[in-house]
Every structure is written in structure tokens, then in C-alpha cells.
Amino acid sequence: MTTIKSVSKESRVFDPPAAFAERARVGSRARYDELYRRSVEDPEGFWAEQARELHWFREPTTIRQWDPPFAKWFEDGTTNLAYNCLDRHVAEGRGDKTAFIWEGEPGETLTLSYAELTREVRRFANALLGAGVAQGDRVVIYMGMVPEAAIAMLACARIGAVHSVIFGGFAADAVRDRILDAGATTVITQDGAWRRGKVVELKAQVDKALESCPEVARTIVLRRTGNEITMAVGRDLEWADVLEGVSDEHEAPALAAEHPLFILYTSGTTGTPKGVLHTTGGYMVGTYVTSKYVFDLRDDDVYWCTADVGWITGHSYIVYGPLANGATVVMYEGAPNHPGLDRFWEIVAKHRVTIFYTAPTAIRAFIKWGDEHPGKHDLGSLRLLGTVGEPINPEAWIWYRRVIGGDRCPIIDTWWQTETGGIMMSPLPGAIAAKPGSCTLPFFGVSPKILREDGSEAGPNEGGYLVIDQPWPSMLRTVWGNEERFRKGYFSRFPGKYFTGDGARRDEDGYFWVMGRVDDVVNVSGHRLGTAELESALVAHPAVAEAAVVARPDELTGQALVAFVTLKGTVTPSAELKKALADHVGEEIGKFARPASVRFADAVPKTRSGKIMRRLLAELAAGKEPAGDVTTLEDISVLAKLRGEDE
Ligand code: PRX
């Protein structure tokens, strides 16, 4: 019993709208096929051509080196990512174009042109150098969603310091572990961050973390919320002070293509955090090219990605990819439900956002809150919608298309990972017909395969292990300080091939359907099932907003399914409804998949990046106390509530 059985019956197809395709960068399936074929048959030629659209101090002549598991891209080239995101646009006459439109949670708006952002980054780069930060030093950035977070990232990239952004929702222990693992000597933070009208005290967490981080020589502290903080003399510097009298002249140095760019700790649901290392040239080219084609960026777009800069999505698709393309990027500081449940839609209408990129977990929350909130605002400026982070349930996809996209906007379901650096599979919105719940086809140069346990290729619709068997420019280079973990974690299951950790199938049209993490696969009466498809069946029921399916040990069937279900706002829970939902899954998928138990929950435990922590639910379902790491849990009280809920 080695493969994963797919039970999805989704068959709807949505062609790219003709009006969209007409103006798109890639406007037909034939064109995509042609470009894709070229990219995999001649990867060096393809990527060399893409790289030439960016600025290199020395043009690379070696394009790709592949000595599994180690890849090098553009190795003899030198470049500077910040230069490509900033100075290049100014030099080419785009200095007046808006780079960032920033919306503070309390309601203020700030815009920064490319010329202004370039100046700010140059000044902060000079400030970092003045404070003693050198090329190769690790700098932790632990901030909220303020423009200064992007400025700090770009300034590090500019001088060749390796940044490690830690999501502002993490507490002192997580901050400490990451500082120590990265060997960081500088921490950039702020007094506090706004979140739902309250102050999240970031500096206080840093103070606690630094009690056990003697190597940290300095912190730089931005004042944002005005809460009281303590400043350690000789260690803690004010953001405003380090910039005092600092010049806005700074020449971006030429950095080697493989110069380390950043370390990002994965949000993983198990084990200790892993420091994924990305390097300069390949990551730059990868995020530039994917932003350009997947989001079909045009000069007049107003692009908004709702992720936090603490995640890879924020790195690649708020900061580096869009800025490398000279796009206008919206950045929002706060929560989607503050002050009202319509905050996102108010922002879309206010700034005439054209491209909107968010996560399925957010979409399910919008559905739960009700259609009246988007209904209050004019969303007519939108032309493209995207999702990332989890498999999207087809019903949530359909809702997104209808209610947010007015049945007019294509949806790009983008599959990728912290490790991949950039988007790996997604429809190109003007070229590839979408199927709800499928990330469709690989991006240029990406070679995904679905394998059986024995390494042979799975047939159509046969679930298996998703691997990538060729290197791509923005792939991780190693796990920081732990090469063994890099080899073991990604390249040992199928030697020489990158194993994603995801289960997937490919349908008769060659479309990919990601079925979730293989660690989450459940085995019922000999059927190995991906949880995503079971959850989709539940979410397709009109009463359900969100569902998480796990297995608990069962004498008869090996494992029995337990479904945790969050109901839509207006629905009343009842024993009949539990039965109806279990029956619904039985009818949709088959009797063997009928959950043995349905439990209603106000919320399910999620990581801080919005992924359901099925491991914790499985432990609860088995009547055990969740053991292991719960530090990535978004809201610890969710667990306590679930414990109380009985069958
Ligand atoms: O399981 C896949 C899921 O998220 C994982 C990567 O998580 P992370 O490194 O936190 O990066 C999230 C942002 C890129 C994947 O292994 N995942 C991400 N996008 C999708 C997805 N699963 C299905 N469909 C997607 N579009």
C-alpha cells in the first residue's frame, strides 16, 4: 500500500477570460507550451536570457551547475539585488513611479516613490555600515508590517548582510532560537506593532530573547507605537539616531551571485525550525521572472499581497519580485478584521487594487464572515486574484471568483514553498485554463514528477510523492549550519531529486493537484487518503466554513476519521448536523471515507502562517495531550477549547 488514493471529483474548468488573454504577457496555451518546452529543453539558454533583463556588474557565463543536492546559478556573475529593485528603475527614468503604498492599521497612508525608496535604503545601508554591520553578518529583522521592514531587508541585501526576518507574532523563545541558530549579531526591531488596535510589544520580546544571546552587539529600534521600552546603553540604538546626518549616497557593491542573501526559518508544524538559505542571483532571477509572468504584471497595476514579510511570500512577492519588476505594491500593516470585517475590501477600493494575492485560510475566514462585507465596496478595479499556502477547497475557489472577482478575474492557485523561493506551479492567467483546487501546470524551467514509493513514476490520477527532478534558480542552497539536514530532509527519499514533502496527483490533462503534506495522509481501511480532498468535501457543504480531518487509531479499520468542523456564522450546531455532515462525506467520496466522528470547533489550531496543525488535532482525537512543539501555534487557547469539546 504505497500510493495515495485520490477521491476528488472536481471537474469544472475555467478558461482564461478572452479580454484578459488578449492583453496578457502569455496569451495562449500554445505560447505557454512553447516557452515551457524551451525552458526545460535548454534551461541554460532560457535562464541566461531571463537573467539578462536584470543588471549585472559582471554578466554570468556559467549559468547552471548541478551536483545534487548542490546547485549553483550564474556563479561567475556579480550583481546586487537591491540595485535591481531600486537604483535600476531610477536610472531608467522610473524614479517618480510609486513603489509602496503603505496603509497603517490606524488608518494613515504613506506612499514612497522608487526614488524615495532608493534614498531611504541607501541611507539605512550607510547607517548599518556606520553601526558596524559588515558583509556576511547575520541581521535579524523582527518587525511589524511597516515600510521600514522592507527598507531594512533591502539595505541588508544591498550591503551583503544576510537577513533573517522573524515574524512579529513569534515570542521571545522563538526569537532567541533563531538568533542563536543564525549567529546573528544585529537585531532590527520596533517598540511595538499594531495588531487589531492593540500594541504587540516587540522590543520587550527582544529584551527577553537577548538575555541568552551574548553575541548580539546591537539593536536598532524603530518607534512606531510609542509604548514604553527600555533601551540598554551601549547596545540599543534608536532608528532615528542611526540615520541622523547620514548620506543618501551609497554605491551598491557587486556581490557574487551565490552570495548568501537571507535565511528564513520555516513555519513547520513539527520539529525545530529549519533555516532555509537563499542566495542572491538565482533568487533574484526566479522571483523577478515568476512575478512578471504569473502575476502578469503591467506598468499600471496596483498589486497587493496580503502576506506578512515574516514569511517567504512576503519576501518574494511583497518585496523582491514585485520591486525587481518596478511594480506598485500595497503593504498593509494590520489585521483583516480591524476595525471592521471589510478592511481588506475598503483598501482594495481605496487604492484601486488590480491584483490581489492571499491565502486559502483568509478566504475561508471571509466566507465565514459573510458576503455583505465585500459587498459594501467597489471591487471593480481587480483584474487578477491569487492564492498560496495550502490546497484551496474548490468551493472556496468558486466563492473567491464570484464574490471577490465578480466572475471576471482569473484565479492563480500558486504552489510553492519557503524552500523553492518562488512560485513553481500555477496557471499563467492568460494562457492556462483553471480547475478549482488545482495549481495546474509547472512554471518555466520547473520539472515536477509524481513518484511511487519505489521511485517509479505514478500514472494519471494516481496519487504519489511530489518531487522536482531538475534544479531551478531560486531553490534553497542548504539548511543554515546543517548540511546533513538539507541532504536528509530533501534529497534522501529519492536520491538526487528534491522531495517536496507533499502528496499530489496529475490528472488526465497533466494538471497537478496537491493533496497536502504526506505526513498528513490518513489510512482508512487500507485507503491512503490526502486530508485536503476530505476537507474539500466538507467545505462543499453549505453549513461549513472550515474543516480539518485527521485519523485516530481504530481496531476495526486501522484508522478512523475525525473531522473538526467550523460552521458558518449563521449556522446552529446540532447532533443532526453532525450526522448530516458525516453522511455528506460518505456520499461525496464513498462510505469508507465517512468520518467516525464530527466535532464542531470555533476554530482549529493553525500555525502563525495559517496552516492547520493536523498533528495536534490527531493527538487530541486520539485522546492524548498534544506533545511536541506548540510554539508555532497561532492561538494557544484554541487547543484548550478543543479539549473541552466532546463527541
Ligand atoms: O504543502 C504545500 C503548501 O504549503 C507548503 C509550503 O509551505 P511554506 O513553506 O510555509 O510556504 C508557503 C508559501 C509558499 C507546501 O509544501 N502549499 C503552498 N501553496 C500551495 C500548497 N498546497 C497546495 N496548493 C498550493 N497552492
mmCIF file of N, CA and C in Angstrom, residues 22-101:
data_model
loop_
_atom_site.group_PDB
_atom_site.id
_atom_site.type_symbol
_atom_site.label_atom_id
_atom_site.label_comp_id
_atom_site.label_asym_id
_atom_site.label_seq_id
_atom_site.Cartn_x
_atom_site.Cartn_y
_atom_site.Cartn_z
ATOM 1 N N GLU A 22 -6.129 38.582 -24.155
ATOM 2 C CA GLU A 22 -5.720 39.495 -25.221
ATOM 3 C C GLU A 22 -4.554 40.389 -24.829
ATOM 4 N N ARG A 23 -4.565 40.822 -23.548
ATOM 5 C CA ARG A 23 -3.531 41.761 -23.112
ATOM 6 C C ARG A 23 -2.423 41.095 -22.306
ATOM 7 N N ALA A 24 -2.514 39.776 -22.133
ATOM 8 C CA ALA A 24 -1.587 39.100 -21.221
ATOM 9 C C ALA A 24 -0.207 38.910 -21.842
ATOM 10 N N ARG A 25 0.785 38.764 -20.977
ATOM 11 C CA ARG A 25 2.149 38.525 -21.451
ATOM 12 C C ARG A 25 2.241 37.191 -22.178
ATOM 13 N N VAL A 26 1.546 36.186 -21.624
ATOM 14 C CA VAL A 26 1.457 34.908 -22.328
ATOM 15 C C VAL A 26 -0.033 34.698 -22.557
ATOM 16 N N GLY A 27 -0.459 34.773 -23.816
ATOM 17 C CA GLY A 27 -1.885 34.878 -24.094
ATOM 18 C C GLY A 27 -2.537 33.623 -24.631
ATOM 19 N N SER A 28 -1.802 32.526 -24.696
ATOM 20 C CA SER A 28 -2.450 31.299 -25.168
ATOM 21 C C SER A 28 -1.723 30.085 -24.621
ATOM 22 N N ARG A 29 -2.446 28.980 -24.609
ATOM 23 C CA ARG A 29 -1.853 27.730 -24.139
ATOM 24 C C ARG A 29 -0.695 27.313 -25.052
ATOM 25 N N ALA A 30 -0.855 27.560 -26.331
ATOM 26 C CA ALA A 30 0.197 27.173 -27.275
ATOM 27 C C ALA A 30 1.498 27.924 -26.977
ATOM 28 N N ARG A 31 1.358 29.186 -26.643
ATOM 29 C CA ARG A 31 2.529 30.008 -26.332
ATOM 30 C C ARG A 31 3.200 29.516 -25.044
ATOM 31 N N TYR A 32 2.373 29.205 -24.053
ATOM 32 C CA TYR A 32 2.931 28.643 -22.809
ATOM 33 C C TYR A 32 3.690 27.353 -23.120
ATOM 34 N N ASP A 33 3.050 26.470 -23.879
ATOM 35 C CA ASP A 33 3.672 25.175 -24.183
ATOM 36 C C ASP A 33 5.027 25.358 -24.851
ATOM 37 N N GLU A 34 5.074 26.311 -25.763
ATOM 38 C CA GLU A 34 6.305 26.577 -26.499
ATOM 39 C C GLU A 34 7.417 27.081 -25.557
ATOM 40 N N LEU A 35 7.037 28.066 -24.727
ATOM 41 C CA LEU A 35 8.025 28.625 -23.797
ATOM 42 C C LEU A 35 8.462 27.577 -22.775
ATOM 43 N N TYR A 36 7.505 26.798 -22.303
ATOM 44 C CA TYR A 36 7.838 25.786 -21.294
ATOM 45 C C TYR A 36 8.796 24.752 -21.880
ATOM 46 N N ARG A 37 8.483 24.304 -23.092
ATOM 47 C CA ARG A 37 9.332 23.295 -23.731
ATOM 48 C C ARG A 37 10.756 23.827 -23.843
ATOM 49 N N ARG A 38 10.874 25.035 -24.322
ATOM 50 C CA ARG A 38 12.206 25.630 -24.451
ATOM 51 C C ARG A 38 12.918 25.679 -23.090
ATOM 52 N N SER A 39 12.165 26.059 -22.041
ATOM 53 C CA SER A 39 12.785 26.243 -20.718
ATOM 54 C C SER A 39 13.314 24.944 -20.139
ATOM 55 N N VAL A 40 12.688 23.818 -20.476
ATOM 56 C CA VAL A 40 13.193 22.552 -19.923
ATOM 57 C C VAL A 40 14.162 21.859 -20.875
ATOM 58 N N GLU A 41 14.043 22.142 -22.163
ATOM 59 C CA GLU A 41 14.982 21.515 -23.101
ATOM 60 C C GLU A 41 16.320 22.249 -23.105
ATOM 61 N N ASP A 42 16.266 23.554 -22.900
ATOM 62 C CA ASP A 42 17.505 24.346 -22.894
ATOM 63 C C ASP A 42 17.489 25.289 -21.692
ATOM 64 N N PRO A 43 17.576 24.712 -20.488
ATOM 65 C CA PRO A 43 17.460 25.573 -19.299
ATOM 66 C C PRO A 43 18.521 26.666 -19.261
ATOM 67 N N GLU A 44 19.727 26.341 -19.686
ATOM 68 C CA GLU A 44 20.784 27.357 -19.595
ATOM 69 C C GLU A 44 20.490 28.535 -20.523
ATOM 70 N N GLY A 45 20.064 28.223 -21.729
ATOM 71 C CA GLY A 45 19.735 29.287 -22.680
ATOM 72 C C GLY A 45 18.562 30.111 -22.178
ATOM 73 N N PHE A 46 17.556 29.416 -21.685
ATOM 74 C CA PHE A 46 16.356 30.102 -21.213
ATOM 75 C C PHE A 46 16.681 31.042 -20.056
ATOM 76 N N TRP A 47 17.390 30.515 -19.046
ATOM 77 C CA TRP A 47 17.633 31.332 -17.852
ATOM 78 C C TRP A 47 18.655 32.436 -18.103
ATOM 79 N N ALA A 48 19.603 32.183 -19.001
ATOM 80 C CA ALA A 48 20.576 33.230 -19.335
ATOM 81 C C ALA A 48 19.834 34.423 -19.945
ATOM 82 N N GLU A 49 18.879 34.104 -20.794
ATOM 83 C CA GLU A 49 18.095 35.155 -21.437
ATOM 84 C C GLU A 49 17.279 35.946 -20.412
ATOM 85 N N GLN A 50 16.643 35.236 -19.476
ATOM 86 C CA GLN A 50 15.852 35.916 -18.445
ATOM 87 C C GLN A 50 16.754 36.804 -17.593
ATOM 88 N N ALA A 51 17.927 36.256 -17.231
ATOM 89 C CA ALA A 51 18.834 36.986 -16.333
ATOM 90 C C ALA A 51 19.296 38.290 -16.969
ATOM 91 N N ARG A 52 19.402 38.292 -18.295
ATOM 92 C CA ARG A 52 19.893 39.496 -18.985
ATOM 93 C C ARG A 52 18.940 40.682 -18.883
ATOM 94 N N GLU A 53 17.705 40.433 -18.471
ATOM 95 C CA GLU A 53 16.782 41.562 -18.285
ATOM 96 C C GLU A 53 17.127 42.365 -17.027
ATOM 97 N N LEU A 54 17.979 41.797 -16.193
ATOM 98 C CA LEU A 54 18.356 42.476 -14.946
ATOM 99 C C LEU A 54 19.786 43.001 -15.064
ATOM 100 N N HIS A 55 20.175 43.800 -14.066
ATOM 101 C CA HIS A 55 21.508 44.400 -14.127
ATOM 102 C C HIS A 55 22.549 43.514 -13.443
ATOM 103 N N TRP A 56 23.624 43.256 -14.149
ATOM 104 C CA TRP A 56 24.765 42.526 -13.584
ATOM 105 C C TRP A 56 25.987 43.417 -13.696
ATOM 106 N N PHE A 57 26.776 43.467 -12.639
ATOM 107 C CA PHE A 57 28.041 44.189 -12.745
ATOM 108 C C PHE A 57 28.988 43.383 -13.629
ATOM 109 N N ARG A 58 28.935 42.054 -13.463
ATOM 110 C CA ARG A 58 29.624 41.173 -14.403
ATOM 111 C C ARG A 58 28.614 40.127 -14.876
ATOM 112 N N GLU A 59 28.386 40.079 -16.171
ATOM 113 C CA GLU A 59 27.411 39.132 -16.743
ATOM 114 C C GLU A 59 27.862 37.691 -16.487
ATOM 115 N N PRO A 60 26.959 36.837 -16.054
ATOM 116 C CA PRO A 60 27.373 35.446 -15.816
ATOM 117 C C PRO A 60 27.620 34.699 -17.133
ATOM 118 N N THR A 61 28.609 33.840 -17.130
ATOM 119 C CA THR A 61 28.811 32.960 -18.291
ATOM 120 C C THR A 61 28.516 31.504 -17.924
ATOM 121 N N THR A 62 28.702 31.147 -16.648
ATOM 122 C CA THR A 62 28.252 29.813 -16.218
ATOM 123 C C THR A 62 26.844 30.006 -15.686
ATOM 124 N N ILE A 63 25.897 29.306 -16.262
ATOM 125 C CA ILE A 63 24.508 29.538 -15.882
ATOM 126 C C ILE A 63 24.063 28.581 -14.780
ATOM 127 N N ARG A 64 24.294 27.295 -14.982
ATOM 128 C CA ARG A 64 23.755 26.341 -14.021
ATOM 129 C C ARG A 64 24.791 25.269 -13.732
ATOM 130 N N GLN A 65 25.024 25.012 -12.463
ATOM 131 C CA GLN A 65 25.852 23.862 -12.091
ATOM 132 C C GLN A 65 25.035 22.988 -11.162
ATOM 133 N N TRP A 66 25.029 21.709 -11.429
ATOM 134 C CA TRP A 66 24.146 20.814 -10.665
ATOM 135 C C TRP A 66 24.917 19.588 -10.249
ATOM 136 N N ASP A 67 25.227 19.578 -8.973
ATOM 137 C CA ASP A 67 25.919 18.435 -8.400
ATOM 138 C C ASP A 67 25.060 18.022 -7.210
ATOM 139 N N PRO A 68 23.998 17.231 -7.477
ATOM 140 C CA PRO A 68 22.957 17.011 -6.464
ATOM 141 C C PRO A 68 23.549 16.643 -5.112
ATOM 142 N N PRO A 69 23.082 17.207 -4.016
ATOM 143 C CA PRO A 69 21.957 18.144 -3.924
ATOM 144 C C PRO A 69 22.349 19.616 -4.078
ATOM 145 N N PHE A 70 23.551 19.884 -4.588
ATOM 146 C CA PHE A 70 24.005 21.283 -4.601
ATOM 147 C C PHE A 70 23.877 21.916 -5.975
ATOM 148 N N ALA A 71 23.200 23.042 -6.002
ATOM 149 C CA ALA A 71 23.054 23.789 -7.250
ATOM 150 C C ALA A 71 23.740 25.133 -7.107
ATOM 151 N N LYS A 72 24.310 25.598 -8.207
ATOM 152 C CA LYS A 72 24.810 26.969 -8.262
ATOM 153 C C LYS A 72 24.262 27.585 -9.537
ATOM 154 N N TRP A 73 23.872 28.840 -9.454
ATOM 155 C CA TRP A 73 23.328 29.524 -10.627
ATOM 156 C C TRP A 73 24.095 30.819 -10.864
ATOM 157 N N PHE A 74 24.412 31.054 -12.116
ATOM 158 C CA PHE A 74 25.036 32.312 -12.551
ATOM 159 C C PHE A 74 26.340 32.576 -11.795
ATOM 160 N N GLU A 75 27.087 31.505 -11.523
ATOM 161 C CA GLU A 75 28.122 31.576 -10.488
ATOM 162 C C GLU A 75 29.192 32.647 -10.701
ATOM 163 N N ASP A 76 29.612 32.861 -11.952
ATOM 164 C CA ASP A 76 30.677 33.862 -12.124
ATOM 165 C C ASP A 76 30.123 35.271 -12.358
ATOM 166 N N GLY A 77 28.819 35.436 -12.219
ATOM 167 C CA GLY A 77 28.232 36.765 -12.352
ATOM 168 C C GLY A 77 28.273 37.518 -11.031
ATOM 169 N N THR A 78 28.261 38.852 -11.113
ATOM 170 C CA THR A 78 28.115 39.648 -9.890
ATOM 171 C C THR A 78 26.964 40.628 -10.098
ATOM 172 N N THR A 79 26.225 40.853 -9.029
ATOM 173 C CA THR A 79 25.047 41.701 -9.129
ATOM 174 C C THR A 79 24.718 42.266 -7.757
ATOM 175 N N ASN A 80 23.603 42.961 -7.668
ATOM 176 C CA ASN A 80 23.121 43.447 -6.380
ATOM 177 C C ASN A 80 21.603 43.509 -6.469
ATOM 178 N N LEU A 81 20.958 42.736 -5.602
ATOM 179 C CA LEU A 81 19.502 42.626 -5.675
ATOM 180 C C LEU A 81 18.826 43.966 -5.378
ATOM 181 N N ALA A 82 19.331 44.676 -4.365
ATOM 182 C CA ALA A 82 18.715 45.968 -4.031
ATOM 183 C C ALA A 82 18.887 46.952 -5.193
ATOM 184 N N TYR A 83 20.019 46.914 -5.837
ATOM 185 C CA TYR A 83 20.230 47.788 -7.000
ATOM 186 C C TYR A 83 19.173 47.498 -8.062
ATOM 187 N N ASN A 84 18.921 46.219 -8.283
ATOM 188 C CA ASN A 84 17.938 45.847 -9.300
ATOM 189 C C ASN A 84 16.512 46.223 -8.915
ATOM 190 N N CYS A 85 16.241 46.259 -7.606
ATOM 191 C CA CYS A 85 14.897 46.623 -7.140
ATOM 192 C C CYS A 85 14.710 48.143 -7.073
ATOM 193 N N LEU A 86 15.812 48.895 -7.061
ATOM 194 C CA LEU A 86 15.718 50.322 -6.759
ATOM 195 C C LEU A 86 16.431 51.205 -7.786
ATOM 196 N N ASP A 87 17.742 51.290 -7.650
ATOM 197 C CA ASP A 87 18.536 52.229 -8.466
ATOM 198 C C ASP A 87 18.287 52.044 -9.963
ATOM 199 N N ARG A 88 18.138 50.767 -10.363
ATOM 200 C CA ARG A 88 17.928 50.463 -11.781
ATOM 201 C C ARG A 88 16.715 51.211 -12.320
ATOM 202 N N HIS A 89 15.624 51.224 -11.540
ATOM 203 C CA HIS A 89 14.406 51.894 -12.009
ATOM 204 C C HIS A 89 14.614 53.404 -12.079
ATOM 205 N N VAL A 90 15.324 53.931 -11.074
ATOM 206 C CA VAL A 90 15.586 55.370 -11.061
ATOM 207 C C VAL A 90 16.454 55.733 -12.270
ATOM 208 N N ALA A 91 17.488 54.938 -12.493
ATOM 209 C CA ALA A 91 18.400 55.208 -13.607
ATOM 210 C C ALA A 91 17.670 55.139 -14.951
ATOM 211 N N GLU A 92 16.644 54.292 -15.014
ATOM 212 C CA GLU A 92 15.918 54.136 -16.273
ATOM 213 C C GLU A 92 14.713 55.069 -16.363
ATOM 214 N N GLY A 93 14.643 56.049 -15.451
ATOM 215 C CA GLY A 93 13.625 57.090 -15.565
ATOM 216 C C GLY A 93 12.301 56.787 -14.881
ATOM 217 N N ARG A 94 12.282 55.786 -14.025
ATOM 218 C CA ARG A 94 11.029 55.456 -13.340
ATOM 219 C C ARG A 94 11.024 55.899 -11.874
ATOM 220 N N GLY A 95 11.904 56.850 -11.529
ATOM 221 C CA GLY A 95 12.033 57.267 -10.137
ATOM 222 C C GLY A 95 10.756 57.808 -9.518
ATOM 223 N N ASP A 96 9.902 58.424 -10.341
ATOM 224 C CA ASP A 96 8.679 59.012 -9.782
ATOM 225 C C ASP A 96 7.550 58.010 -9.605
ATOM 226 N N LYS A 97 7.726 56.838 -10.140
ATOM 227 C CA LYS A 97 6.655 55.844 -10.003
ATOM 228 C C LYS A 97 6.540 55.409 -8.541
ATOM 229 N N THR A 98 5.312 55.146 -8.093
ATOM 230 C CA THR A 98 5.104 54.712 -6.716
ATOM 231 C C THR A 98 5.596 53.282 -6.537
ATOM 232 N N ALA A 99 6.448 53.086 -5.551
ATOM 233 C CA ALA A 99 6.916 51.738 -5.219
ATOM 234 C C ALA A 99 5.976 51.138 -4.177
ATOM 235 N N PHE A 100 5.832 51.809 -3.045
ATOM 236 C CA PHE A 100 4.958 51.308 -1.983
ATOM 237 C C PHE A 100 3.818 52.274 -1.696
ATOM 238 N N ILE A 101 2.626 51.702 -1.553
ATOM 239 C CA ILE A 101 1.513 52.421 -0.935
ATOM 240 C C ILE A 101 1.314 51.696 0.385
#
